[in-house]
PDB file of C-alpha atoms in Angstrom:
ATOM      1  CA  MET A   1     -90.552 -71.559 -87.542  1.00 51.00           C
ATOM      2  CA  ARG A   2     -92.502 -74.862 -87.605  1.00 52.00           C
ATOM      3  CA  GLY A   3     -92.622 -75.307 -91.381  1.00 55.00           C
ATOM      4  CA  GLU A   4     -93.096 -78.959 -92.293  1.00 56.00           C
ATOM      5  CA  PHE A   5     -90.274 -79.041 -94.851  1.00 58.00           C
ATOM      6  CA  ASN A   6     -88.122 -75.887 -94.506  1.00 63.00           C
ATOM      7  CA  GLY A   7     -88.900 -74.615 -91.018  1.00 70.00           C
ATOM      8  CA  LEU A   8     -86.365 -74.087 -88.288  1.00 73.00           C
ATOM      9  CA  LYS A   9     -87.656 -77.159 -86.472  1.00 73.00           C
ATOM     10  CA  VAL A  10     -86.886 -79.400 -89.457  1.00 77.00           C
ATOM     11  CA  LEU A  11     -83.454 -77.846 -89.989  1.00 78.00           C
ATOM     12  CA  ILE A  12     -82.507 -78.353 -86.350  1.00 77.00           C
ATOM     13  CA  LEU A  13     -83.814 -81.932 -86.302  1.00 78.00           C
ATOM     14  CA  GLN A  14     -81.787 -82.703 -89.439  1.00 81.00           C
ATOM     15  CA  GLU A  15     -78.636 -81.665 -87.582  1.00 83.00           C
ATOM     16  CA  ASN A  16     -79.478 -83.382 -84.309  1.00 80.00           C
ATOM     17  CA  ASP A  17     -82.383 -85.832 -84.025  1.00 77.00           C
ATOM     18  CA  THR A  18     -82.309 -85.896 -80.219  1.00 79.00           C
ATOM     19  CA  VAL A  19     -83.339 -82.255 -79.838  1.00 76.00           C
ATOM     20  CA  PHE A  20     -86.813 -81.421 -78.509  1.00 69.00           C
ATOM     21  CA  TYR A  21     -88.760 -78.602 -80.156  1.00 63.00           C
ATOM     22  CA  ILE A  22     -90.884 -76.511 -77.786  1.00 65.00           C
ATOM     23  CA  TYR A  23     -93.053 -73.837 -79.347  1.00 66.00           C
ATOM     24  CA  CYS A  24     -92.850 -70.430 -77.676  1.00 71.00           C
ATOM     25  CA  PHE A  25     -95.920 -70.012 -75.486  1.00 70.00           C
ATOM     26  CA  ALA A  26     -95.428 -66.245 -75.271  1.00 69.00           C
ATOM     27  CA  HIS A  27     -95.707 -66.103 -79.060  1.00 72.00           C
ATOM     28  CA  GLN A  28     -98.889 -68.185 -78.959  1.00 74.00           C
ATOM     29  CA  LEU A  29    -100.305 -65.939 -76.255  1.00 77.00           C
ATOM     30  CA  GLN A  30     -99.538 -62.835 -78.353  1.00 76.00           C
ATOM     31  CA  LEU A  31    -101.361 -64.333 -81.349  1.00 78.00           C
ATOM     32  CA  VAL A  32    -104.369 -65.197 -79.168  1.00 81.00           C
ATOM     33  CA  VAL A  33    -104.502 -61.715 -77.638  1.00 80.00           C
ATOM     34  CA  VAL A  34    -104.318 -60.092 -81.089  1.00 79.00           C
ATOM     35  CA  ALA A  35    -106.998 -62.433 -82.484  1.00 82.00           C
ATOM     36  CA  VAL A  36    -109.355 -61.740 -79.563  1.00 83.00           C
ATOM     37  CA  ALA A  37    -108.741 -57.988 -79.769  1.00 79.00           C
ATOM     38  CA  LYS A  38    -109.565 -58.004 -83.487  1.00 80.00           C
ATOM     39  CA  LYS A  39    -112.960 -59.535 -82.710  1.00 87.00           C
ATOM     40  CA  HIS A  40    -113.950 -56.457 -80.684  1.00 84.00           C
ATOM     41  CA  ASP A  41    -115.073 -53.698 -83.045  1.00 84.00           C
ATOM     42  CA  GLY A  42    -113.825 -50.795 -80.933  1.00 82.00           C
ATOM     43  CA  VAL A  43    -110.403 -52.272 -80.266  1.00 83.00           C
ATOM     44  CA  SER A  44    -109.997 -53.412 -83.867  1.00 84.00           C
ATOM     45  CA  ASN A  45    -110.935 -49.961 -85.177  1.00 85.00           C
ATOM     46  CA  PHE A  46    -108.589 -48.324 -82.686  1.00 86.00           C
ATOM     47  CA  PHE A  47    -105.564 -50.350 -83.791  1.00 86.00           C
ATOM     48  CA  GLU A  48    -106.452 -49.889 -87.466  1.00 88.00           C
ATOM     49  CA  GLN A  49    -106.431 -46.125 -86.909  1.00 89.00           C
ATOM     50  CA  ILE A  50    -103.112 -46.326 -85.061  1.00 89.00           C
ATOM     51  CA  SER A  51    -101.680 -48.361 -87.937  1.00 89.00           C
ATOM     52  CA  MET A  52    -102.872 -45.703 -90.395  1.00 90.00           C
ATOM     53  CA  VAL A  53    -101.199 -43.008 -88.276  1.00 90.00           C
ATOM     54  CA  VAL A  54     -97.873 -44.851 -88.477  1.00 90.00           C
ATOM     55  CA  ASN A  55     -98.312 -45.350 -92.232  1.00 88.00           C
ATOM     56  CA  VAL A  56     -99.163 -41.700 -92.911  1.00 89.00           C
ATOM     57  CA  VAL A  57     -96.553 -40.151 -90.641  1.00 87.00           C
ATOM     58  CA  CYS A  58     -93.743 -42.491 -91.682  1.00 85.00           C
ATOM     59  CA  ALA A  59     -94.635 -42.613 -95.394  1.00 82.00           C
ATOM     60  CA  SER A  60     -92.019 -40.148 -96.594  1.00 84.00           C
ATOM     61  CA  CYS A  61     -88.663 -38.782 -95.552  1.00 85.00           C
ATOM     62  CA  THR A  62     -90.135 -35.270 -95.395  1.00 86.00           C
ATOM     63  CA  ARG A  63     -92.713 -36.349 -92.828  1.00 86.00           C
ATOM     64  CA  LYS A  64     -90.163 -38.297 -90.793  1.00 86.00           C
ATOM     65  CA  ASP A  65     -87.841 -35.289 -90.809  1.00 87.00           C
ATOM     66  CA  LEU A  66     -90.690 -33.015 -89.704  1.00 87.00           C
ATOM     67  CA  LEU A  67     -91.527 -35.427 -86.864  1.00 86.00           C
ATOM     68  CA  ARG A  68     -87.869 -35.542 -85.763  1.00 85.00           C
ATOM     69  CA  GLU A  69     -87.580 -31.765 -85.932  1.00 87.00           C
ATOM     70  CA  GLN A  70     -90.726 -31.294 -83.849  1.00 84.00           C
ATOM     71  CA  ALA A  71     -89.487 -33.857 -81.310  1.00 81.00           C
ATOM     72  CA  ARG A  72     -86.079 -32.156 -81.150  1.00 80.00           C
ATOM     73  CA  GLU A  73     -87.671 -28.755 -80.506  1.00 82.00           C
ATOM     74  CA  GLY A  74     -89.876 -30.287 -77.813  1.00 76.00           C
ATOM     75  CA  VAL A  75     -86.874 -31.835 -76.087  1.00 71.00           C
ATOM     76  CA  GLN A  76     -84.978 -28.535 -76.238  1.00 75.00           C
ATOM     77  CA  LYS A  77     -87.917 -26.679 -74.677  1.00 78.00           C
ATOM     78  CA  GLY A  78     -88.269 -29.354 -72.014  1.00 72.00           C
ATOM     79  CA  LEU A  79     -84.597 -29.246 -71.148  1.00 70.00           C
ATOM     80  CA  CYS A  80     -84.518 -25.440 -70.999  1.00 75.00           C
ATOM     81  CA  GLY A  81     -87.649 -25.369 -68.866  1.00 73.00           C
ATOM     82  CA  GLY A  82     -86.368 -28.060 -66.512  1.00 66.00           C
ATOM     83  CA  GLU A  83     -89.239 -30.423 -67.394  1.00 66.00           C
ATOM     84  CA  LEU A  84     -86.948 -33.141 -68.800  1.00 61.00           C
ATOM     85  CA  GLU A  85     -83.918 -34.800 -67.301  1.00 61.00           C
ATOM     86  CA  THR A  86     -80.680 -35.460 -69.138  1.00 63.00           C
ATOM     87  CA  GLU A  87     -79.557 -39.008 -68.600  1.00 61.00           C
ATOM     88  CA  ARG A  88     -78.270 -41.669 -70.906  1.00 57.00           C
ATOM     89  CA  ARG A  89     -80.918 -43.071 -73.310  1.00 56.00           C
ATOM     90  CA  LEU A  90     -83.571 -40.539 -72.341  1.00 52.00           C
ATOM     91  CA  ASN A  91     -85.457 -38.351 -74.827  1.00 50.00           C
ATOM     92  CA  GLN A  92     -84.360 -40.363 -77.859  1.00 54.00           C
ATOM     93  CA  ASP A  93     -87.702 -41.550 -79.276  1.00 59.00           C
ATOM     94  CA  THR A  94     -88.156 -39.689 -82.537  1.00 64.00           C
ATOM     95  CA  THR A  95     -90.250 -42.089 -84.588  1.00 73.00           C
ATOM     96  CA  LEU A  96     -93.358 -44.179 -84.306  1.00 79.00           C
ATOM     97  CA  VAL A  97     -93.002 -47.916 -83.842  1.00 77.00           C
ATOM     98  CA  ARG A  98     -94.976 -50.157 -86.184  1.00 81.00           C
ATOM     99  CA  ALA A  99     -97.101 -52.812 -84.440  1.00 80.00           C
ATOM    100  CA  GLU A 100     -96.684 -56.417 -85.529  1.00 77.00           C
ATOM    101  CA  ASP A 101     -99.106 -59.169 -84.644  1.00 70.00           C
ATOM    102  CA  THR A 102     -96.311 -61.664 -84.022  1.00 66.00           C
ATOM    103  CA  ARG A 103     -94.029 -59.555 -81.830  1.00 66.00           C
ATOM    104  CA  TRP A 104     -94.533 -59.694 -78.107  1.00 59.00           C
ATOM    105  CA  GLY A 105     -95.252 -56.213 -76.796  1.00 71.00           C
ATOM    106  CA  SER A 106     -95.091 -54.410 -80.154  1.00 77.00           C
ATOM    107  CA  HIS A 107     -98.602 -52.981 -79.727  1.00 79.00           C
ATOM    108  CA  PHE A 108     -97.544 -51.609 -76.355  1.00 82.00           C
ATOM    109  CA  ASN A 109     -94.420 -50.070 -77.922  1.00 84.00           C
ATOM    110  CA  THR A 110     -96.528 -48.502 -80.672  1.00 86.00           C
ATOM    111  CA  LEU A 111     -98.882 -46.902 -78.148  1.00 87.00           C
ATOM    112  CA  THR A 112     -95.986 -45.763 -75.956  1.00 86.00           C
ATOM    113  CA  SER A 113     -94.229 -44.078 -78.874  1.00 86.00           C
ATOM    114  CA  LEU A 114     -97.506 -42.444 -79.950  1.00 87.00           C
ATOM    115  CA  MET A 115     -98.064 -41.108 -76.429  1.00 87.00           C
ATOM    116  CA  LYS A 116     -94.574 -39.592 -76.307  1.00 85.00           C
ATOM    117  CA  LEU A 117     -94.857 -38.041 -79.761  1.00 86.00           C
ATOM    118  CA  PHE A 118     -98.578 -37.273 -79.852  1.00 88.00           C
ATOM    119  CA  SER A 119     -98.329 -33.480 -80.212  1.00 87.00           C
ATOM    120  CA  ASP A 120     -95.597 -33.883 -82.839  1.00 88.00           C
ATOM    121  CA  VAL A 121     -97.715 -36.423 -84.733  1.00 90.00           C
ATOM    122  CA  LEU A 122    -100.611 -33.948 -84.755  1.00 91.00           C
ATOM    123  CA  ILE A 123     -98.364 -31.340 -86.374  1.00 90.00           C
ATOM    124  CA  VAL A 124     -97.257 -33.810 -89.050  1.00 89.00           C
ATOM    125  CA  LEU A 125    -100.862 -34.826 -89.714  1.00 92.00           C
ATOM    126  CA  GLU A 126    -101.866 -31.167 -90.056  1.00 92.00           C
ATOM    127  CA  PHE A 127     -98.990 -30.725 -92.531  1.00 91.00           C
ATOM    128  CA  VAL A 128    -100.201 -33.723 -94.560  1.00 91.00           C
ATOM    129  CA  LYS A 129    -103.792 -32.480 -94.384  1.00 92.00           C
ATOM    130  CA  VAL A 130    -102.768 -29.164 -95.958  1.00 91.00           C
ATOM    131  CA  ASP A 131     -99.743 -30.047 -98.092  1.00 86.00           C
ATOM    132  CA  GLY A 132    -100.150 -33.809 -98.633  1.00 77.00           C
ATOM    133  CA  GLY A 133     -98.928 -35.148-101.950  1.00 78.00           C
ATOM    134  CA  SER A 134    -102.285 -36.471-103.123  1.00 85.00           C
ATOM    135  CA  LEU A 135    -105.943 -36.055-102.358  1.00 89.00           C
ATOM    136  CA  ALA A 136    -106.004 -39.527-100.795  1.00 89.00           C
ATOM    137  CA  ASN A 137    -103.180 -38.573 -98.388  1.00 88.00           C
ATOM    138  CA  ARG A 138    -104.907 -35.337 -97.403  1.00 90.00           C
ATOM    139  CA  GLN A 139    -108.215 -37.136 -96.826  1.00 92.00           C
ATOM    140  CA  GLN A 140    -106.541 -39.863 -94.789  1.00 91.00           C
ATOM    141  CA  ALA A 141    -104.783 -37.316 -92.563  1.00 92.00           C
ATOM    142  CA  SER A 142    -108.030 -35.385 -92.169  1.00 93.00           C
ATOM    143  CA  GLY A 143    -109.867 -38.575 -91.167  1.00 93.00           C
ATOM    144  CA  ILE A 144    -107.227 -39.487 -88.610  1.00 92.00           C
ATOM    145  CA  LEU A 145    -107.341 -36.010 -87.083  1.00 93.00           C
ATOM    146  CA  ALA A 146    -111.146 -36.255 -86.875  1.00 93.00           C
ATOM    147  CA  TYR A 147    -110.801 -39.667 -85.190  1.00 91.00           C
ATOM    148  CA  PHE A 148    -108.337 -38.220 -82.666  1.00 89.00           C
ATOM    149  CA  LYS A 149    -110.951 -35.606 -81.710  1.00 87.00           C
ATOM    150  CA  SER A 150    -113.739 -38.185 -81.348  1.00 87.00           C
ATOM    151  CA  TYR A 151    -115.169 -39.498 -78.109  1.00 83.00           C
ATOM    152  CA  GLU A 152    -114.429 -43.051 -79.269  1.00 81.00           C
ATOM    153  CA  PHE A 153    -110.691 -42.380 -79.498  1.00 82.00           C
ATOM    154  CA  VAL A 154    -110.480 -40.572 -76.188  1.00 78.00           C
ATOM    155  CA  PHE A 155    -112.497 -43.274 -74.439  1.00 76.00           C
ATOM    156  CA  THR A 156    -110.469 -46.128 -75.969  1.00 71.00           C
ATOM    157  CA  TYR A 157    -107.072 -44.487 -75.607  1.00 63.00           C
ATOM    158  CA  ILE A 158    -107.457 -43.421 -72.009  1.00 56.00           C
TER     159      ILE A 158
END
């Protein structure tokens, strides 16, 4: 955005030299929060694990389809049991959201989508642990499942 030669600021100032450029303070705040969080070992490890979950679960179409199918079955059971309501835009989250350091609230959206799909994600991870394409994939899924069962995860997540 602020590139010295090709940034948006320069392009705008070339068109109109009377414009003032004000850097987004919310963006700066997000970068500061992410930088501070990465300095804390527990928080940094937590978000690295969450990032690995998104990478493993969303790595192939088969895994994404399995996640969607599990979510669909869960919604059907919830609707039949009266646990879920049917309104516009409800019950539509069927994938995990990738966190980005520069997007305001993306870490929150990642955690929210993981909370909604947690049981479905566990099923996909179990599938990868057993039928993963490579040894590395199976080991990664196994490590994530072990982390989910650890005291550290439960303490950090809750």
